[in-house]
PDB file of C-alpha atoms in Angstrom:
ATOM      1  CA  LEU A  17       0.040  -0.035  -0.303  1.00 65.00           C
ATOM      2  CA  TRP A  18       1.449   3.365  -0.687  1.00 68.00           C
ATOM      3  CA  ILE A  19      -0.469   6.795  -0.782  1.00 73.00           C
ATOM      4  CA  ASP A  20       0.694   9.387  -3.311  1.00 68.00           C
ATOM      5  CA  ILE A  21       0.779  12.847  -1.444  1.00 72.00           C
ATOM      6  CA  GLY A  22       2.139  15.100  -4.047  1.00 67.00           C
ATOM      7  CA  ALA A  23       5.841  14.985  -3.250  1.00 72.00           C
ATOM      8  CA  THR A  24       8.768  14.720  -5.567  1.00 75.00           C
ATOM      9  CA  SER A  25      11.335  13.795  -3.314  1.00 82.00           C
ATOM     10  CA  ARG A  26      12.225  12.117   0.151  1.00 89.00           C
ATOM     11  CA  GLU A  27      12.999  15.522   1.406  1.00 90.00           C
ATOM     12  CA  GLU A  28       9.551  17.207   0.459  1.00 84.00           C
ATOM     13  CA  VAL A  29       7.951  14.168   2.443  1.00 86.00           C
ATOM     14  CA  LEU A  30       9.954  15.587   5.422  1.00 91.00           C
ATOM     15  CA  GLN A  31       9.544  18.785   5.037  1.00 90.00           C
ATOM     16  CA  ALA A  32       5.539  18.275   5.059  1.00 87.00           C
ATOM     17  CA  GLY A  33       6.041  16.740   8.777  1.00 91.00           C
ATOM     18  CA  ILE A  34       5.460  13.094   7.572  1.00 90.00           C
ATOM     19  CA  VAL A  35       7.692  10.557   9.458  1.00 92.00           C
ATOM     20  CA  LEU A  36       7.563   6.611   9.340  1.00 90.00           C
ATOM     21  CA  GLY A  37       4.578   5.467  11.403  1.00 90.00           C
ATOM     22  CA  ASP A  38       2.475   8.026  10.886  1.00 91.00           C
ATOM     23  CA  VAL A  39      -1.420   7.358  11.065  1.00 88.00           C
ATOM     24  CA  VAL A  40      -3.704   7.611   8.149  1.00 84.00           C
ATOM     25  CA  THR A  41      -7.345   7.658   7.618  1.00 79.00           C
ATOM     26  CA  PHE A  42     -10.299   7.984   5.296  1.00 75.00           C
ATOM     27  CA  GLN A  43     -11.564  11.893   4.771  1.00 66.00           C
ATOM     28  CA  TYR A  44     -15.194  10.686   5.257  1.00 74.00           C
ATOM     29  CA  GLU A  45     -17.344  12.894   7.496  1.00 85.00           C
ATOM     30  CA  PHE A  46     -20.805  12.019   9.436  1.00 91.00           C
ATOM     31  CA  GLN A  47     -23.643  12.223   6.243  1.00 88.00           C
ATOM     32  CA  GLN A  48     -27.501  11.709   7.161  1.00 88.00           C
ATOM     33  CA  LEU A  49     -29.558   9.346   4.622  1.00 87.00           C
ATOM     34  CA  LEU A  50     -32.895   8.710   4.140  1.00 83.00           C
ATOM     35  CA  GLY A  51     -35.132   8.397   7.518  1.00 83.00           C
ATOM     36  CA  ASP A  52     -32.854   8.109  10.400  1.00 91.00           C
ATOM     37  CA  ARG A  53     -29.903   6.191   8.480  1.00 92.00           C
ATOM     38  CA  ALA A  54     -26.791   7.969   8.724  1.00 92.00           C
ATOM     39  CA  THR A  55     -23.120   6.974   7.655  1.00 91.00           C
ATOM     40  CA  ALA A  56     -19.581   7.842   9.215  1.00 92.00           C
ATOM     41  CA  ARG A  57     -16.333   6.341   9.460  1.00 90.00           C
ATOM     42  CA  GLY A  58     -15.844   4.922  12.845  1.00 91.00           C
ATOM     43  CA  PHE A  59     -19.287   4.450  14.469  1.00 95.00           C
ATOM     44  CA  ASP A  60     -17.215   1.621  15.436  1.00 94.00           C
ATOM     45  CA  ASN A  61     -17.206   2.398  18.326  1.00 91.00           C
ATOM     46  CA  LYS A  62     -17.037   6.573  18.924  1.00 93.00           C
ATOM     47  CA  MET A  63     -20.744   5.661  18.797  1.00 95.00           C
ATOM     48  CA  GLY A  64     -20.720   3.674  22.062  1.00 96.00           C
ATOM     49  CA  SER A  65     -19.118   6.751  23.670  1.00 95.00           C
ATOM     50  CA  MET A  66     -21.979   9.001  22.747  1.00 96.00           C
ATOM     51  CA  ILE A  67     -24.243   6.170  23.981  1.00 98.00           C
ATOM     52  CA  VAL A  68     -22.672   6.434  27.336  1.00 98.00           C
ATOM     53  CA  ALA A  69     -22.906   9.984  27.756  1.00 97.00           C
ATOM     54  CA  GLU A  70     -26.213  10.070  26.415  1.00 98.00           C
ATOM     55  CA  ALA A  71     -27.349   7.748  28.858  1.00 98.00           C
ATOM     56  CA  LEU A  72     -25.755   9.292  32.197  1.00 97.00           C
ATOM     57  CA  ARG A  73     -27.719  12.531  30.935  1.00 98.00           C
ATOM     58  CA  MET A  74     -30.603  10.935  31.158  1.00 98.00           C
ATOM     59  CA  LEU A  75     -30.210   9.471  34.435  1.00 97.00           C
ATOM     60  CA  LYS A  76     -29.149  13.086  35.604  1.00 96.00           C
ATOM     61  CA  GLU A  77     -32.136  14.967  34.182  1.00 97.00           C
ATOM     62  CA  GLU A  78     -34.710  11.961  34.233  1.00 96.00           C
ATOM     63  CA  GLY A  79     -33.829  10.561  37.769  1.00 95.00           C
ATOM     64  CA  GLY A  80     -34.667   6.899  38.945  1.00 95.00           C
ATOM     65  CA  LEU A  81     -31.370   6.007  39.898  1.00 96.00           C
ATOM     66  CA  ASP A  82     -31.097   4.054  43.237  1.00 96.00           C
ATOM     67  CA  SER A  83     -29.416   6.359  45.939  1.00 95.00           C
ATOM     68  CA  GLY A  84     -27.560   3.596  46.895  1.00 97.00           C
ATOM     69  CA  VAL A  85     -26.113   2.756  43.520  1.00 97.00           C
ATOM     70  CA  GLY A  86     -23.093   4.337  41.806  1.00 96.00           C
ATOM     71  CA  VAL A  87     -22.579   4.682  38.018  1.00 97.00           C
ATOM     72  CA  TYR A  88     -18.901   5.189  36.268  1.00 96.00           C
ATOM     73  CA  ALA A  89     -18.712   5.742  32.624  1.00 96.00           C
ATOM     74  CA  VAL A  90     -15.412   4.686  30.850  1.00 95.00           C
ATOM     75  CA  ALA A  91     -14.489   5.538  27.426  1.00 94.00           C
ATOM     76  CA  THR A  92     -12.075   2.511  26.723  1.00 93.00           C
ATOM     77  CA  VAL A  93      -9.106   2.182  24.167  1.00 93.00           C
ATOM     78  CA  GLN A  94      -7.511  -0.346  22.291  1.00 92.00           C
ATOM     79  CA  GLU A  95     -10.339  -2.622  22.289  1.00 90.00           C
ATOM     80  CA  GLU A  96      -9.459  -3.921  18.692  1.00 89.00           C
ATOM     81  CA  ILE A  97      -5.621  -4.921  19.636  1.00 90.00           C
ATOM     82  CA  GLY A  98      -6.596  -6.729  23.130  1.00 90.00           C
ATOM     83  CA  LEU A  99      -9.341  -5.193  24.691  1.00 91.00           C
ATOM     84  CA  ARG A 100      -6.494  -3.332  26.976  1.00 94.00           C
ATOM     85  CA  GLY A 101      -8.703  -0.042  27.764  1.00 92.00           C
ATOM     86  CA  ALA A 102     -11.282  -2.254  29.405  1.00 94.00           C
ATOM     87  CA  ARG A 103      -9.023  -4.385  31.354  1.00 94.00           C
ATOM     88  CA  THR A 104      -7.538  -1.553  33.221  1.00 95.00           C
ATOM     89  CA  SER A 105     -10.466   0.404  33.951  1.00 94.00           C
ATOM     90  CA  SER A 106     -12.326  -2.437  35.298  1.00 94.00           C
ATOM     91  CA  TYR A 107      -9.390  -3.573  37.350  1.00 94.00           C
ATOM     92  CA  ALA A 108      -9.303   0.067  38.714  1.00 94.00           C
ATOM     93  CA  LEU A 109     -13.156   0.415  39.158  1.00 94.00           C
ATOM     94  CA  ALA A 110     -14.248  -2.912  40.230  1.00 93.00           C
ATOM     95  CA  PRO A 111     -17.780  -2.550  39.922  1.00 95.00           C
ATOM     96  CA  GLN A 112     -20.338  -5.246  40.608  1.00 96.00           C
ATOM     97  CA  SER A 113     -21.996  -5.003  37.583  1.00 97.00           C
ATOM     98  CA  GLY A 114     -21.181  -3.404  33.817  1.00 97.00           C
ATOM     99  CA  LEU A 115     -22.615  -2.954  30.716  1.00 98.00           C
ATOM    100  CA  ALA A 116     -20.197  -3.024  27.183  1.00 97.00           C
ATOM    101  CA  VAL A 117     -21.571  -1.342  24.399  1.00 97.00           C
ATOM    102  CA  ASP A 118     -20.176  -2.223  20.737  1.00 96.00           C
ATOM    103  CA  VAL A 119     -21.563  -2.740  17.532  1.00 96.00           C
ATOM    104  CA  ASN A 120     -23.225  -5.683  15.561  1.00 93.00           C
ATOM    105  CA  HIS A 121     -23.299  -6.874  12.199  1.00 93.00           C
ATOM    106  CA  ALA A 122     -26.851  -6.132  10.592  1.00 94.00           C
ATOM    107  CA  ILE A 123     -27.890  -8.308   8.106  1.00 92.00           C
ATOM    108  CA  ASP A 124     -30.799  -6.480   6.051  1.00 89.00           C
ATOM    109  CA  TYR A 125     -28.447  -5.873   2.949  1.00 86.00           C
ATOM    110  CA  PRO A 126     -27.393  -8.230   0.313  1.00 82.00           C
ATOM    111  CA  THR A 127     -24.335 -10.797   0.555  1.00 84.00           C
ATOM    112  CA  VAL A 128     -24.672 -10.817   4.333  1.00 84.00           C
ATOM    113  CA  SER A 129     -25.146 -14.499   5.830  1.00 81.00           C
ATOM    114  CA  LYS A 130     -27.764 -14.725   8.471  1.00 84.00           C
ATOM    115  CA  THR A 131     -26.723 -18.082   9.695  1.00 83.00           C
ATOM    116  CA  ARG A 132     -23.277 -16.482  10.029  1.00 82.00           C
ATOM    117  CA  TYR A 133     -24.291 -13.446  11.967  1.00 80.00           C
ATOM    118  CA  GLY A 134     -27.844 -14.069  13.268  1.00 84.00           C
ATOM    119  CA  GLN A 135     -31.300 -11.715  12.612  1.00 90.00           C
ATOM    120  CA  LEU A 136     -30.209  -8.393  13.365  1.00 94.00           C
ATOM    121  CA  ASP A 137     -31.707  -5.495  11.519  1.00 94.00           C
ATOM    122  CA  THR A 138     -30.966  -1.674  11.288  1.00 94.00           C
ATOM    123  CA  GLY A 139     -33.865   0.068  12.937  1.00 95.00           C
ATOM    124  CA  LYS A 140     -35.885  -2.456  14.737  1.00 96.00           C
ATOM    125  CA  GLY A 141     -33.576  -1.338  18.345  1.00 98.00           C
ATOM    126  CA  PRO A 142     -30.359  -2.006  19.779  1.00 98.00           C
ATOM    127  CA  SER A 143     -28.975  -5.449  20.582  1.00 98.00           C
ATOM    128  CA  VAL A 144     -28.980  -7.378  23.654  1.00 98.00           C
ATOM    129  CA  MET A 145     -26.183 -10.544  23.777  1.00 97.00           C
ATOM    130  CA  ARG A 146     -27.180 -13.749  25.419  1.00 96.00           C
ATOM    131  CA  GLY A 147     -24.016 -15.972  25.726  1.00 95.00           C
ATOM    132  CA  ALA A 148     -20.749 -16.843  27.631  1.00 93.00           C
ATOM    133  CA  ASN A 149     -19.784 -13.468  28.272  1.00 95.00           C
ATOM    134  CA  ALA A 150     -23.165 -11.908  29.484  1.00 97.00           C
ATOM    135  CA  ASN A 151     -24.151 -12.874  33.265  1.00 97.00           C
ATOM    136  CA  PRO A 152     -28.174 -14.591  32.637  1.00 96.00           C
ATOM    137  CA  ILE A 153     -29.582 -12.023  35.833  1.00 97.00           C
ATOM    138  CA  VAL A 154     -28.172  -9.177  33.692  1.00 98.00           C
ATOM    139  CA  PHE A 155     -29.383 -10.591  30.531  1.00 98.00           C
ATOM    140  CA  ARG A 156     -33.078 -10.733  32.086  1.00 97.00           C
ATOM    141  CA  MET A 157     -33.081  -7.298  34.029  1.00 98.00           C
ATOM    142  CA  ILE A 158     -31.871  -5.512  30.451  1.00 98.00           C
ATOM    143  CA  CYS A 159     -35.006  -7.201  28.970  1.00 98.00           C
ATOM    144  CA  GLU A 160     -37.195  -6.587  31.462  1.00 98.00           C
ATOM    145  CA  ALA A 161     -36.172  -2.781  31.679  1.00 98.00           C
ATOM    146  CA  CYS A 162     -36.834  -2.521  27.902  1.00 98.00           C
ATOM    147  CA  GLU A 163     -40.260  -3.942  27.991  1.00 98.00           C
ATOM    148  CA  GLU A 164     -40.993  -1.953  31.187  1.00 97.00           C
ATOM    149  CA  ALA A 165     -40.080   1.387  29.514  1.00 97.00           C
ATOM    150  CA  GLU A 166     -40.977   0.176  25.791  1.00 98.00           C
ATOM    151  CA  ILE A 167     -38.075  -0.061  24.446  1.00 98.00           C
ATOM    152  CA  PRO A 168     -37.523  -1.846  21.398  1.00 98.00           C
ATOM    153  CA  TYR A 169     -34.385  -4.590  21.499  1.00 99.00           C
ATOM    154  CA  GLN A 170     -32.810  -7.652  19.743  1.00 98.00           C
ATOM    155  CA  VAL A 171     -31.505 -10.614  21.045  1.00 97.00           C
ATOM    156  CA  ASP A 172     -27.743 -11.330  19.933  1.00 95.00           C
ATOM    157  CA  VAL A 173     -26.856 -15.207  20.536  1.00 94.00           C
ATOM    158  CA  THR A 174     -23.118 -15.614  21.005  1.00 91.00           C
ATOM    159  CA  ALA A 175     -22.141 -19.267  21.933  1.00 85.00           C
ATOM    160  CA  GLY A 176     -18.170 -18.226  23.201  1.00 87.00           C
ATOM    161  CA  GLY A 177     -16.638 -15.561  23.902  1.00 89.00           C
ATOM    162  CA  THR A 178     -16.908 -12.014  22.238  1.00 91.00           C
ATOM    163  CA  GLY A 179     -13.926  -9.622  21.019  1.00 90.00           C
ATOM    164  CA  THR A 180     -16.146  -6.791  22.786  1.00 94.00           C
ATOM    165  CA  ASP A 181     -15.117  -5.219  26.037  1.00 93.00           C
ATOM    166  CA  GLY A 182     -17.290  -7.427  27.766  1.00 94.00           C
ATOM    167  CA  ASN A 183     -14.865 -10.101  27.360  1.00 94.00           C
ATOM    168  CA  ALA A 184     -12.407  -8.514  29.591  1.00 94.00           C
ATOM    169  CA  MET A 185     -14.647  -6.876  31.900  1.00 95.00           C
ATOM    170  CA  GLN A 186     -15.971 -10.605  32.803  1.00 95.00           C
ATOM    171  CA  LEU A 187     -12.419 -11.708  33.817  1.00 93.00           C
ATOM    172  CA  ASN A 188     -11.191  -9.397  35.301  1.00 89.00           C
ATOM    173  CA  GLN A 189      -9.984  -9.681  38.846  1.00 90.00           C
ATOM    174  CA  SER A 190     -12.696 -11.796  40.490  1.00 89.00           C
ATOM    175  CA  GLY A 191     -15.307 -10.981  37.579  1.00 89.00           C
ATOM    176  CA  MET A 192     -18.443  -8.860  37.423  1.00 95.00           C
ATOM    177  CA  ALA A 193     -21.894  -9.276  36.055  1.00 97.00           C
ATOM    178  CA  VAL A 194     -21.722  -8.059  32.567  1.00 98.00           C
ATOM    179  CA  GLY A 195     -24.363  -7.440  29.894  1.00 98.00           C
ATOM    180  CA  ILE A 196     -23.549  -6.495  26.336  1.00 98.00           C
ATOM    181  CA  VAL A 197     -25.500  -4.350  24.364  1.00 98.00           C
ATOM    182  CA  GLY A 198     -24.973  -2.655  20.946  1.00 96.00           C
ATOM    183  CA  VAL A 199     -26.198  -0.892  17.492  1.00 98.00           C
ATOM    184  CA  PRO A 200     -26.846  -3.173  14.617  1.00 96.00           C
ATOM    185  CA  LEU A 201     -24.307  -1.761  12.172  1.00 96.00           C
ATOM    186  CA  ARG A 202     -24.111  -2.174   8.187  1.00 92.00           C
ATOM    187  CA  TYR A 203     -20.656  -2.446   6.377  1.00 92.00           C
ATOM    188  CA  MET A 204     -18.826  -2.506   9.588  1.00 93.00           C
ATOM    189  CA  HIS A 205     -14.947  -1.639   9.675  1.00 92.00           C
ATOM    190  CA  THR A 206     -15.144   0.208   6.085  1.00 89.00           C
ATOM    191  CA  PRO A 207     -15.144   4.293   5.806  1.00 88.00           C
ATOM    192  CA  CYS A 208     -19.199   4.228   5.316  1.00 87.00           C
ATOM    193  CA  GLU A 209     -20.412   2.422   7.982  1.00 92.00           C
ATOM    194  CA  LEU A 210     -24.369   2.879   8.666  1.00 92.00           C
ATOM    195  CA  LEU A 211     -26.816   2.631  11.494  1.00 95.00           C
ATOM    196  CA  SER A 212     -30.332   3.850  12.496  1.00 95.00           C
ATOM    197  CA  LEU A 213     -29.958   6.581  14.591  1.00 96.00           C
ATOM    198  CA  THR A 214     -33.026   5.565  16.647  1.00 98.00           C
ATOM    199  CA  ASP A 215     -31.268   2.374  17.404  1.00 98.00           C
ATOM    200  CA  VAL A 216     -28.363   4.648  19.247  1.00 98.00           C
ATOM    201  CA  GLU A 217     -31.086   6.632  21.139  1.00 98.00           C
ATOM    202  CA  ASN A 218     -32.988   3.623  21.925  1.00 99.00           C
ATOM    203  CA  CYS A 219     -29.609   1.785  23.073  1.00 99.00           C
ATOM    204  CA  SER A 220     -29.004   4.864  25.450  1.00 98.00           C
ATOM    205  CA  LYS A 221     -32.484   4.598  27.126  1.00 98.00           C
ATOM    206  CA  LEU A 222     -31.831   0.644  27.271  1.00 98.00           C
ATOM    207  CA  MET A 223     -28.550   1.169  29.428  1.00 98.00           C
ATOM    208  CA  ALA A 224     -30.445   4.691  31.793  1.00 98.00           C
ATOM    209  CA  ALA A 225     -33.223   1.940  32.225  1.00 98.00           C
ATOM    210  CA  TYR A 226     -31.143  -1.042  33.310  1.00 98.00           C
ATOM    211  CA  CYS A 227     -29.043   1.264  35.807  1.00 98.00           C
ATOM    212  CA  ARG A 228     -32.321   2.313  37.191  1.00 98.00           C
ATOM    213  CA  LYS A 229     -33.358  -1.624  37.981  1.00 98.00           C
ATOM    214  CA  VAL A 230     -30.006  -2.131  39.876  1.00 98.00           C
ATOM    215  CA  ARG A 231     -30.154  -2.020  43.706  1.00 97.00           C
ATOM    216  CA  PRO A 232     -27.484  -2.227  46.483  1.00 96.00           C
ATOM    217  CA  ASP A 233     -28.798  -5.626  47.324  1.00 96.00           C
ATOM    218  CA  THR A 234     -29.157  -7.077  43.900  1.00 97.00           C
ATOM    219  CA  ASP A 235     -27.989 -10.924  43.709  1.00 96.00           C
ATOM    220  CA  PHE A 236     -26.410 -11.291  40.236  1.00 96.00           C
ATOM    221  CA  THR A 237     -25.498 -14.998  40.868  1.00 94.00           C
ATOM    222  CA  PRO A 238     -27.121 -16.854  38.692  1.00 91.00           C
ATOM    223  CA  ARG A 239     -28.853 -20.312  39.699  1.00 86.00           C
ATOM    224  CA  LEU A 240     -30.840 -22.849  38.410  1.00 80.00           C
ATOM    225  CA  GLY A 241     -34.028 -21.457  37.530  1.00 72.00           C
ATOM    226  CA  ARG A 242     -33.359 -17.957  38.171  1.00 64.00           C
TER     227      ARG A 242
END
């Protein structure tokens, strides 16, 4: 791979301030499309930081959080190269429960395999993961919170460990009760990722609704029949 910047010599490149190891990216800005759809680069996972910030705003302005429950918001780094930010922040905070927010492969466009990625569509609500990294009690509480608040959601089933921050959160120190939520995304890891802004808003509502259900004495221990 090479990138033509118009230079005619090595000296011109150095004079421009470009050195070995410099990072490049596509010049592709946020664009509103038809309906509530939008496209941009880096929705995965700058979108997650926005969702968490909006959930905090909702908790502050709308209330409903138990006075004995504290909520921390973390914007992690280096998830794609080893979940590093999630490991260190989970270690520092040591919470009893946590939610990781990421994206999922939407399958509502040509060439994407439903058998590989499952049934997740843009515009039909955020995803709630059920699987090895998700605490069953947290999963149930998220679903109950969504139903009580009339927030649409889709269930994402993942048999093994995920590549999300939820993996590191679950395994750090003595672990925590983790839920993994997300937004269905088309064209993941391209400069033109596409999502539903309504799904983004509902994911913030979902996170805030879950926080409101947690009590200081909530038992996250999975047991038969629970």
